Amino acid sequence: MLSQFRTVAAAAMLTVAAYAAAAQVNEGHPTTYVVQKGDTLWDISARFLKKPWLWPEIWQANPQVQNPHLIYPGDVLSLAYLDRVVAQPGPRQEAPINAIPLSQVEPFLKDLQVVDSFEHLPRVAGLEDNRLRASAGQKAYVLGLDGAQVGQRYAVVRPSVRYALPETTVDLDARGKHVAGAGSLWANYVPTSSRNEALGFELVKVNVGTITALPDGQVEVATLALEDSGREVRAGDRLVPVQAQPYDLQFIPHPPAAQTLGTDLRVLAVTDMFTSGGSRDVIAISAGARDGVDNGTVFSIWRDGSHVSNRHDHPGSSRMDDSLRNGAGRVTLPDEYASHAMVFRTYDKVSYALVMEGSKPTRVGYSLKHPDAQ
């Protein structure tokens, strides 16, 4: 009897699993697809699935595929088993495809980082010939490089923005100090937040160099020979050791962990934009490793429901019609979906994400929710 019950239960579970998988598959999907060079995992998943971020849940590789998370050009994908995507391995002569083109996010992997503080970092005290700026082939003189060795390479970085809530971002001046009054600007653009917290400082790489001389009895500074002709170094810039590759190169889309959605999560900034951006723009968000966010986490982004004036009951009101805050004489509208974004670089309290697709612009201050939110 127990054996029969187990058989019936197993069959029922298999049927439910098959139905759940089928419910996520696009109508009119191709029977098979040969992965091409230049494809992305997100775009291929969208061919088969209604929700590309659910890809790991209904993806099943053949036994000969050692790592089902790595799909290569030449692999043949099909829906041959209970509406689950299976992979028949191809020649495997090229690198595996990624969820997104690395070229779209490479500067954010290599040239930006977020830290809790920067005042303790070594700083540029002066430049060769007392210059105001220095670049490749010139020298920078650095204080605070205790324990450094000749030949060691450092990146020269500059603090540019402080991330925080509720003001989202505050621009920093040449000394890394707050620009007076910068934070109050966001009161006109960003809804109120339940959080009041500093989230970190963004450091921008401006150059790299090699230590050629160390402090001695008379000289107090180390000498850094600059190598990059891109951005110029100035006094007050900071130094961090060059790391070979402190970031991931593969991203597997997946929904956020349950713990991630327990706090007020917001868009902090949009790259090279004042308040808004669109598909394939990079955004900074107010969630990181401490919140359970990792690379590949997918969020949906929502415009907070606006608070409009109740013209019917208050026809003579002169107040603005679309307010960020509720109040007497206003009607609250529902939140509105804007886009989906996938995290590709995670720090403790802040992450960078790429806007994958959406129906309207993504703006600073918008809320982050589960990708299946309705």
GROMACS .gro file of C-alpha atoms in nm:
model
  374
    1MET     CA    1   0.000   0.000   0.000
    2LEU     CA    2   0.274   0.245   0.095
    3SER     CA    3   0.460   0.158  -0.226
    4GLN     CA    4   0.148   0.228  -0.433
    5PHE     CA    5   0.095   0.558  -0.255
    6ARG     CA    6   0.453   0.662  -0.330
    7THR     CA    7   0.406   0.577  -0.698
    8VAL     CA    8   0.083   0.777  -0.724
    9ALA     CA    9   0.237   1.072  -0.536
   10ALA     CA   10   0.545   1.071  -0.755
   11ALA     CA   11   0.334   1.067  -1.071
   12ALA     CA   12   0.122   1.353  -0.940
   13MET     CA   13   0.428   1.558  -0.852
   14LEU     CA   14   0.574   1.496  -1.198
   15THR     CA   15   0.248   1.609  -1.360
   16VAL     CA   16   0.239   1.927  -1.149
   17ALA     CA   17   0.605   1.999  -1.227
   18ALA     CA   18   0.541   1.948  -1.598
   19TYR     CA   19   0.240   2.182  -1.587
   20ALA     CA   20   0.435   2.448  -1.395
   21ALA     CA   21   0.716   2.429  -1.647
   22ALA     CA   22   0.479   2.442  -1.943
   23ALA     CA   23   0.308   2.749  -1.798
   24GLN     CA   24   0.638   2.938  -1.822
   25VAL     CA   25   0.711   2.849  -2.187
   26ASN     CA   26   0.637   3.095  -2.467
   27GLU     CA   27   0.369   3.008  -2.718
   28GLY     CA   28   0.511   2.959  -3.065
   29HIS     CA   29   0.855   2.884  -2.926
   30PRO     CA   30   1.101   2.718  -3.163
   31THR     CA   31   1.129   2.340  -3.144
   32THR     CA   32   1.508   2.363  -3.151
   33TYR     CA   33   1.762   2.643  -3.157
   34VAL     CA   34   2.134   2.635  -3.237
   35VAL     CA   35   2.328   2.877  -3.016
   36GLN     CA   36   2.515   3.137  -3.222
   37LYS     CA   37   2.822   3.341  -3.141
   38GLY     CA   38   2.706   3.676  -3.008
   39ASP     CA   39   2.390   3.536  -2.847
   40THR     CA   40   2.314   3.619  -2.485
   41LEU     CA   41   2.156   3.390  -2.230
   42TRP     CA   42   1.882   3.643  -2.156
   43ASP     CA   43   1.781   3.675  -2.524
   44ILE     CA   44   1.786   3.298  -2.581
   45SER     CA   45   1.582   3.239  -2.265
   46ALA     CA   46   1.328   3.493  -2.387
   47ARG     CA   47   1.279   3.282  -2.702
   48PHE     CA   48   1.161   2.987  -2.491
   49LEU     CA   49   1.036   3.138  -2.165
   50LYS     CA   50   0.783   3.400  -2.067
   51LYS     CA   51   1.009   3.493  -1.777
   52PRO     CA   52   1.381   3.470  -1.867
   53TRP     CA   53   1.481   3.502  -1.501
   54LEU     CA   54   1.323   3.161  -1.432
   55TRP     CA   55   1.569   2.994  -1.668
   56PRO     CA   56   1.756   2.787  -1.403
   57GLU     CA   57   1.429   2.643  -1.271
   58ILE     CA   58   1.320   2.474  -1.596
   59TRP     CA   59   1.656   2.421  -1.761
   60GLN     CA   60   1.777   2.062  -1.779
   61ALA     CA   61   2.098   1.952  -1.947
   62ASN     CA   62   2.164   1.610  -2.092
   63PRO     CA   63   2.386   1.389  -1.872
   64GLN     CA   64   2.683   1.454  -2.098
   65VAL     CA   65   2.664   1.829  -2.029
   66GLN     CA   66   2.894   1.877  -1.731
   67ASN     CA   67   2.778   2.227  -1.636
   68PRO     CA   68   2.425   2.316  -1.749
   69HIS     CA   69   2.483   2.680  -1.656
   70LEU     CA   70   2.738   2.714  -1.936
   71ILE     CA   71   2.591   2.721  -2.286
   72TYR     CA   72   2.826   2.740  -2.585
   73PRO     CA   73   2.794   2.842  -2.951
   74GLY     CA   74   2.696   2.532  -3.146
   75ASP     CA   75   2.489   2.378  -2.863
   76VAL     CA   76   2.143   2.266  -2.976
   77LEU     CA   77   1.858   2.366  -2.743
   78SER     CA   78   1.517   2.201  -2.756
   79LEU     CA   79   1.199   2.141  -2.557
   80ALA     CA   80   1.220   1.766  -2.586
   81TYR     CA   81   1.135   1.665  -2.229
   82LEU     CA   82   0.824   1.780  -2.041
   83ASP     CA   83   0.861   2.132  -2.178
   84ARG     CA   84   1.201   2.166  -2.016
   85VAL     CA   85   1.479   2.322  -2.217
   86VAL     CA   86   1.754   2.067  -2.277
   87ALA     CA   87   2.097   2.118  -2.430
   88GLN     CA   88   2.274   1.890  -2.674
   89PRO     CA   89   2.639   1.995  -2.660
   90GLY     CA   90   2.805   2.121  -2.975
   91PRO     CA   91   3.176   2.141  -3.061
   92ARG     CA   92   3.260   2.360  -2.756
   93GLN     CA   93   3.537   2.542  -2.943
   94GLU     CA   94   3.451   2.891  -2.817
   95ALA     CA   95   3.386   3.056  -2.484
   96PRO     CA   96   3.042   3.009  -2.325
   97ILE     CA   97   2.782   3.277  -2.385
   98ASN     CA   98   2.685   3.515  -2.109
   99ALA     CA   99   2.355   3.653  -1.985
  100ILE     CA  100   2.456   3.994  -2.121
  101PRO     CA  101   2.733   4.128  -2.346
  102LEU     CA  102   3.032   4.201  -2.123
  103SER     CA  103   3.114   4.504  -2.337
  104GLN     CA  104   2.805   4.676  -2.198
  105VAL     CA  105   2.921   4.650  -1.837
  106GLU     CA  106   3.300   4.620  -1.861
  107PRO     CA  107   3.376   4.976  -1.743
  108PHE     CA  108   3.167   4.914  -1.432
  109LEU     CA  109   3.352   4.592  -1.360
  110LYS     CA  110   3.699   4.739  -1.406
  111ASP     CA  111   3.681   5.112  -1.336
  112LEU     CA  112   3.430   5.159  -1.054
  113GLN     CA  113   3.396   5.029  -0.701
  114VAL     CA  114   3.194   5.116  -0.392
  115VAL     CA  115   3.352   5.139  -0.045
  116ASP     CA  116   3.226   5.233   0.300
  117SER     CA  117   3.499   5.496   0.345
  118PHE     CA  118   3.804   5.630   0.165
  119GLU     CA  119   3.974   5.872   0.406
  120HIS     CA  120   4.211   5.597   0.523
  121LEU     CA  121   4.340   5.525   0.171
  122PRO     CA  122   4.684   5.651   0.058
  123ARG     CA  123   4.657   5.984  -0.124
  124VAL     CA  124   4.846   6.176  -0.388
  125ALA     CA  125   5.034   6.457  -0.212
  126GLY     CA  126   5.195   6.614  -0.518
  127LEU     CA  127   5.294   6.568  -0.881
  128GLU     CA  128   5.614   6.587  -1.083
  129ASP     CA  129   5.730   6.947  -1.150
  130ASN     CA  130   5.453   7.070  -0.919
  131ARG     CA  131   5.198   7.013  -1.193
  132LEU     CA  132   4.827   7.052  -1.133
  133ARG     CA  133   4.758   6.739  -1.340
  134ALA     CA  134   4.968   6.439  -1.445
  135SER     CA  135   4.928   6.151  -1.688
  136ALA     CA  136   5.122   5.865  -1.851
  137GLY     CA  137   5.502   5.901  -1.829
  138GLN     CA  138   5.486   6.137  -1.531
  139LYS     CA  139   5.519   6.083  -1.157
  140ALA     CA  140   5.284   6.115  -0.865
  141TYR     CA  141   5.405   6.135  -0.505
  142VAL     CA  142   5.199   5.941  -0.252
  143LEU     CA  143   5.156   5.959   0.125
  144GLY     CA  144   5.042   5.664   0.336
  145LEU     CA  145   5.176   5.373   0.129
  146ASP     CA  146   5.297   5.181   0.432
  147GLY     CA  147   5.430   4.837   0.348
  148ALA     CA  148   5.439   4.897  -0.028
  149GLN     CA  149   5.720   4.752  -0.238
  150VAL     CA  150   5.897   4.872  -0.550
  151GLY     CA  151   5.727   4.721  -0.856
  152GLN     CA  152   5.385   4.698  -0.692
  153ARG     CA  153   5.098   4.834  -0.905
  154TYR     CA  154   4.824   5.063  -0.779
  155ALA     CA  155   4.510   5.214  -0.928
  156VAL     CA  156   4.456   5.584  -0.873
  157VAL     CA  157   4.092   5.642  -0.782
  158ARG     CA  158   3.875   5.942  -0.713
  159PRO     CA  159   3.562   5.952  -0.491
  160SER     CA  160   3.283   6.099  -0.700
  161VAL     CA  161   2.948   6.020  -0.536
  162ARG     CA  162   2.814   5.926  -0.196
  163TYR     CA  163   2.520   5.686  -0.209
  164ALA     CA  164   2.259   5.715   0.065
  165LEU     CA  165   1.889   5.706   0.139
  166PRO     CA  166   1.663   5.895   0.126
  167GLU     CA  167   1.867   6.142  -0.084
  168THR     CA  168   2.006   5.866  -0.317
  169THR     CA  169   2.324   6.048  -0.429
  170VAL     CA  170   2.539   6.342  -0.321
  171ASP     CA  171   2.810   6.471  -0.554
  172LEU     CA  172   3.159   6.512  -0.407
  173ASP     CA  173   3.409   6.791  -0.472
  174ALA     CA  174   3.781   6.760  -0.551
  175ARG     CA  175   3.859   6.676  -0.187
  176GLY     CA  176   3.590   6.408  -0.168
  177LYS     CA  177   3.370   6.634   0.045
  178HIS     CA  178   2.998   6.690  -0.001
  179VAL     CA  179   2.896   6.964  -0.241
  180ALA     CA  180   2.689   7.200  -0.028
  181GLY     CA  181   2.316   7.169  -0.090
  182ALA     CA  182   2.351   6.884  -0.340
  183GLY     CA  183   2.141   6.641  -0.137
  184SER     CA  184   1.839   6.868  -0.106
  185LEU     CA  185   1.789   6.854  -0.482
  186TRP     CA  186   1.655   6.500  -0.463
  187ALA     CA  187   1.362   6.604  -0.248
  188ASN     CA  188   1.195   6.716  -0.571
  189TYR     CA  189   1.256   6.387  -0.755
  190VAL     CA  190   1.263   6.098  -0.509
  191PRO     CA  191   0.980   5.963  -0.291
  192THR     CA  192   1.037   5.941   0.081
  193SER     CA  193   1.208   5.626   0.203
  194SER     CA  194   1.170   5.426   0.521
  195ARG     CA  195   1.550   5.408   0.539
  196ASN     CA  196   1.792   5.679   0.650
  197GLU     CA  197   2.135   5.534   0.584
  198ALA     CA  198   2.470   5.603   0.420
  199LEU     CA  199   2.540   5.324   0.171
  200GLY     CA  200   2.892   5.394   0.045
  201PHE     CA  201   3.119   5.601  -0.178
  202GLU     CA  202   3.174   5.534  -0.546
  203LEU     CA  203   3.542   5.541  -0.648
  204VAL     CA  204   3.627   5.606  -1.014
  205LYS     CA  205   3.956   5.477  -1.154
  206VAL     CA  206   4.148   5.759  -1.321
  207ASN     CA  207   4.490   5.599  -1.378
  208VAL     CA  208   4.726   5.316  -1.286
  209GLY     CA  209   5.092   5.318  -1.195
  210THR     CA  210   5.389   5.129  -1.055
  211ILE     CA  211   5.586   5.211  -0.740
  212THR     CA  212   5.942   5.307  -0.838
  213ALA     CA  213   6.073   5.451  -0.508
  214LEU     CA  214   5.980   5.431  -0.140
  215PRO     CA  215   6.007   5.684   0.145
  216ASP     CA  216   6.346   5.706   0.314
  217GLY     CA  217   6.487   5.911   0.598
  218GLN     CA  218   6.435   6.245   0.421
  219VAL     CA  219   6.165   6.180   0.160
  220GLU     CA  220   5.819   6.121   0.307
  221VAL     CA  221   5.644   6.001  -0.008
  222ALA     CA  222   5.650   5.702  -0.241
  223THR     CA  223   5.693   5.762  -0.615
  224LEU     CA  224   5.429   5.624  -0.852
  225ALA     CA  225   5.510   5.614  -1.225
  226LEU     CA  226   5.183   5.672  -1.410
  227GLU     CA  227   5.099   5.446  -1.705
  228ASP     CA  228   4.758   5.549  -1.837
  229SER     CA  229   4.703   5.838  -2.076
  230GLY     CA  230   4.327   5.847  -2.018
  231ARG     CA  231   4.223   6.063  -1.724
  232GLU     CA  232   4.467   6.289  -1.543
  233VAL     CA  233   4.573   6.248  -1.180
  234ARG     CA  234   4.554   6.537  -0.935
  235ALA     CA  235   4.658   6.595  -0.575
  236GLY     CA  236   4.407   6.443  -0.333
  237ASP     CA  237   4.334   6.135  -0.546
  238ARG     CA  238   4.347   5.802  -0.361
  239LEU     CA  239   4.522   5.471  -0.428
  240VAL     CA  240   4.407   5.108  -0.409
  241PRO     CA  241   4.607   4.797  -0.505
  242VAL     CA  242   4.546   4.663  -0.855
  243GLN     CA  243   4.359   4.333  -0.842
  244ALA     CA  244   4.381   4.077  -1.121
  245GLN     CA  245   4.005   4.012  -1.154
  246PRO     CA  246   3.787   4.087  -0.853
  247TYR     CA  247   3.460   4.030  -1.041
  248ASP     CA  248   3.256   3.757  -1.209
  249LEU     CA  249   3.242   3.705  -1.584
  250GLN     CA  250   2.938   3.476  -1.587
  251PHE     CA  251   2.590   3.580  -1.473
  252ILE     CA  252   2.298   3.338  -1.428
  253PRO     CA  253   1.961   3.522  -1.409
  254HIS     CA  254   1.753   3.431  -1.102
  255PRO     CA  255   1.493   3.590  -0.871
  256PRO     CA  256   1.609   3.757  -0.547
  257ALA     CA  257   1.632   3.570  -0.219
  258ALA     CA  258   1.337   3.610   0.017
  259GLN     CA  259   1.544   3.813   0.264
  260THR     CA  260   1.628   4.069  -0.005
  261LEU     CA  261   1.275   4.198  -0.041
  262GLY     CA  262   1.223   4.281   0.326
  263THR     CA  263   1.354   4.639   0.303
  264ASP     CA  264   1.283   4.952   0.100
  265LEU     CA  265   1.497   4.908  -0.214
  266ARG     CA  266   1.553   5.196  -0.456
  267VAL     CA  267   1.729   5.301  -0.776
  268LEU     CA  268   2.011   5.529  -0.659
  269ALA     CA  269   2.153   5.652  -0.989
  270VAL     CA  270   2.141   5.604  -1.366
  271THR     CA  271   2.469   5.609  -1.556
  272ASP     CA  272   2.546   5.930  -1.744
  273MET     CA  273   2.190   6.049  -1.688
  274PHE     CA  274   2.036   6.295  -1.445
  275THR     CA  275   1.724   6.106  -1.341
  276SER     CA  276   1.621   5.842  -1.597
  277GLY     CA  277   1.742   5.581  -1.845
  278GLY     CA  278   1.625   5.294  -2.062
  279SER     CA  279   1.717   4.944  -2.176
  280ARG     CA  280   2.087   4.857  -2.152
  281ASP     CA  281   2.156   5.150  -1.919
  282VAL     CA  282   2.341   5.075  -1.595
  283ILE     CA  283   2.183   5.170  -1.263
  284ALA     CA  284   2.302   5.167  -0.902
  285ILE     CA  285   2.061   5.014  -0.650
  286SER     CA  286   2.037   5.028  -0.271
  287ALA     CA  287   2.093   4.656  -0.209
  288GLY     CA  288   2.407   4.447  -0.184
  289ALA     CA  289   2.564   4.134  -0.044
  290ARG     CA  290   2.441   4.203   0.309
  291ASP     CA  291   2.084   4.199   0.171
  292GLY     CA  292   2.132   3.863  -0.001
  293VAL     CA  293   2.190   4.009  -0.349
  294ASP     CA  294   2.438   3.832  -0.575
  295ASN     CA  295   2.534   3.857  -0.941
  296GLY     CA  296   2.246   3.755  -1.166
  297THR     CA  297   1.971   3.868  -0.927
  298VAL     CA  298   1.678   4.007  -1.126
  299PHE     CA  299   1.442   4.278  -1.000
  300SER     CA  300   1.139   4.448  -1.146
  301ILE     CA  301   1.146   4.827  -1.115
  302TRP     CA  302   0.836   5.026  -1.033
  303ARG     CA  303   0.726   5.387  -1.030
  304ASP     CA  304   0.572   5.461  -0.691
  305GLY     CA  305   0.203   5.539  -0.711
  306SER     CA  306   0.166   5.914  -0.740
  307HIS     CA  307  -0.060   6.125  -0.521
  308VAL     CA  308  -0.287   6.340  -0.737
  309SER     CA  309  -0.508   6.627  -0.631
  310ASN     CA  310  -0.874   6.543  -0.577
  311ARG     CA  311  -1.013   6.803  -0.817
  312HIS     CA  312  -1.366   6.672  -0.774
  313ASP     CA  313  -1.384   6.751  -0.402
  314HIS     CA  314  -1.136   7.040  -0.412
  315PRO     CA  315  -1.187   7.216  -0.748
  316GLY     CA  316  -1.024   7.537  -0.629
  317SER     CA  317  -0.700   7.378  -0.511
  318SER     CA  318  -0.378   7.527  -0.649
  319ARG     CA  319  -0.152   7.243  -0.534
  320MET     CA  320   0.057   7.048  -0.786
  321ASP     CA  321  -0.128   6.754  -0.934
  322ASP     CA  322   0.145   6.486  -0.916
  323SER     CA  323   0.307   6.476  -0.573
  324LEU     CA  324   0.566   6.238  -0.428
  325ARG     CA  325   0.390   6.249  -0.092
  326ASN     CA  326   0.038   6.179   0.025
  327GLY     CA  327  -0.174   6.431   0.212
  328ALA     CA  328  -0.518   6.574   0.266
  329GLY     CA  329  -0.707   6.633  -0.055
  330ARG     CA  330  -0.506   6.380  -0.254
  331VAL     CA  331  -0.582   6.044  -0.413
  332THR     CA  332  -0.313   5.773  -0.415
  333LEU     CA  333  -0.267   5.583  -0.743
  334PRO     CA  334  -0.114   5.232  -0.777
  335ASP     CA  335   0.253   5.162  -0.847
  336GLU     CA  336   0.338   5.126  -1.217
  337TYR     CA  337   0.580   4.876  -1.373
  338ALA     CA  338   0.878   5.030  -1.555
  339SER     CA  339   1.140   4.764  -1.632
  340HIS     CA  340   1.346   4.460  -1.532
  341ALA     CA  341   1.712   4.483  -1.434
  342MET     CA  342   1.981   4.223  -1.360
  343VAL     CA  343   2.261   4.271  -1.107
  344PHE     CA  344   2.613   4.217  -1.240
  345ARG     CA  345   2.839   4.372  -0.971
  346THR     CA  346   2.769   4.349  -0.600
  347TYR     CA  347   2.917   4.533  -0.304
  348ASP     CA  348   2.812   4.527   0.060
  349LYS     CA  349   2.526   4.780   0.046
  350VAL     CA  350   2.515   4.885  -0.321
  351SER     CA  351   2.504   4.694  -0.651
  352TYR     CA  352   2.523   4.780  -1.020
  353ALA     CA  353   2.251   4.637  -1.246
  354LEU     CA  354   2.176   4.647  -1.618
  355VAL     CA  355   1.826   4.742  -1.732
  356MET     CA  356   1.726   4.448  -1.954
  357GLU     CA  357   1.391   4.557  -2.095
  358GLY     CA  358   1.095   4.767  -1.994
  359SER     CA  359   0.782   4.954  -2.095
  360LYS     CA  360   0.890   5.299  -1.973
  361PRO     CA  361   1.204   5.481  -1.851
  362THR     CA  362   1.373   5.378  -1.527
  363ARG     CA  363   1.417   5.671  -1.291
  364VAL     CA  364   1.613   5.751  -0.977
  365GLY     CA  365   1.402   5.673  -0.671
  366TYR     CA  366   1.193   5.398  -0.832
  367SER     CA  367   1.129   5.091  -0.614
  368LEU     CA  368   1.269   4.740  -0.665
  369LYS     CA  369   1.043   4.436  -0.631
  370HIS     CA  370   1.035   4.066  -0.712
  371PRO     CA  371   1.052   4.017  -1.092
  372ASP     CA  372   0.708   3.847  -1.085
  373ALA     CA  373   0.541   4.138  -0.901
  374GLN     CA  374   0.205   4.242  -1.045
   0.00000   0.00000   0.00000
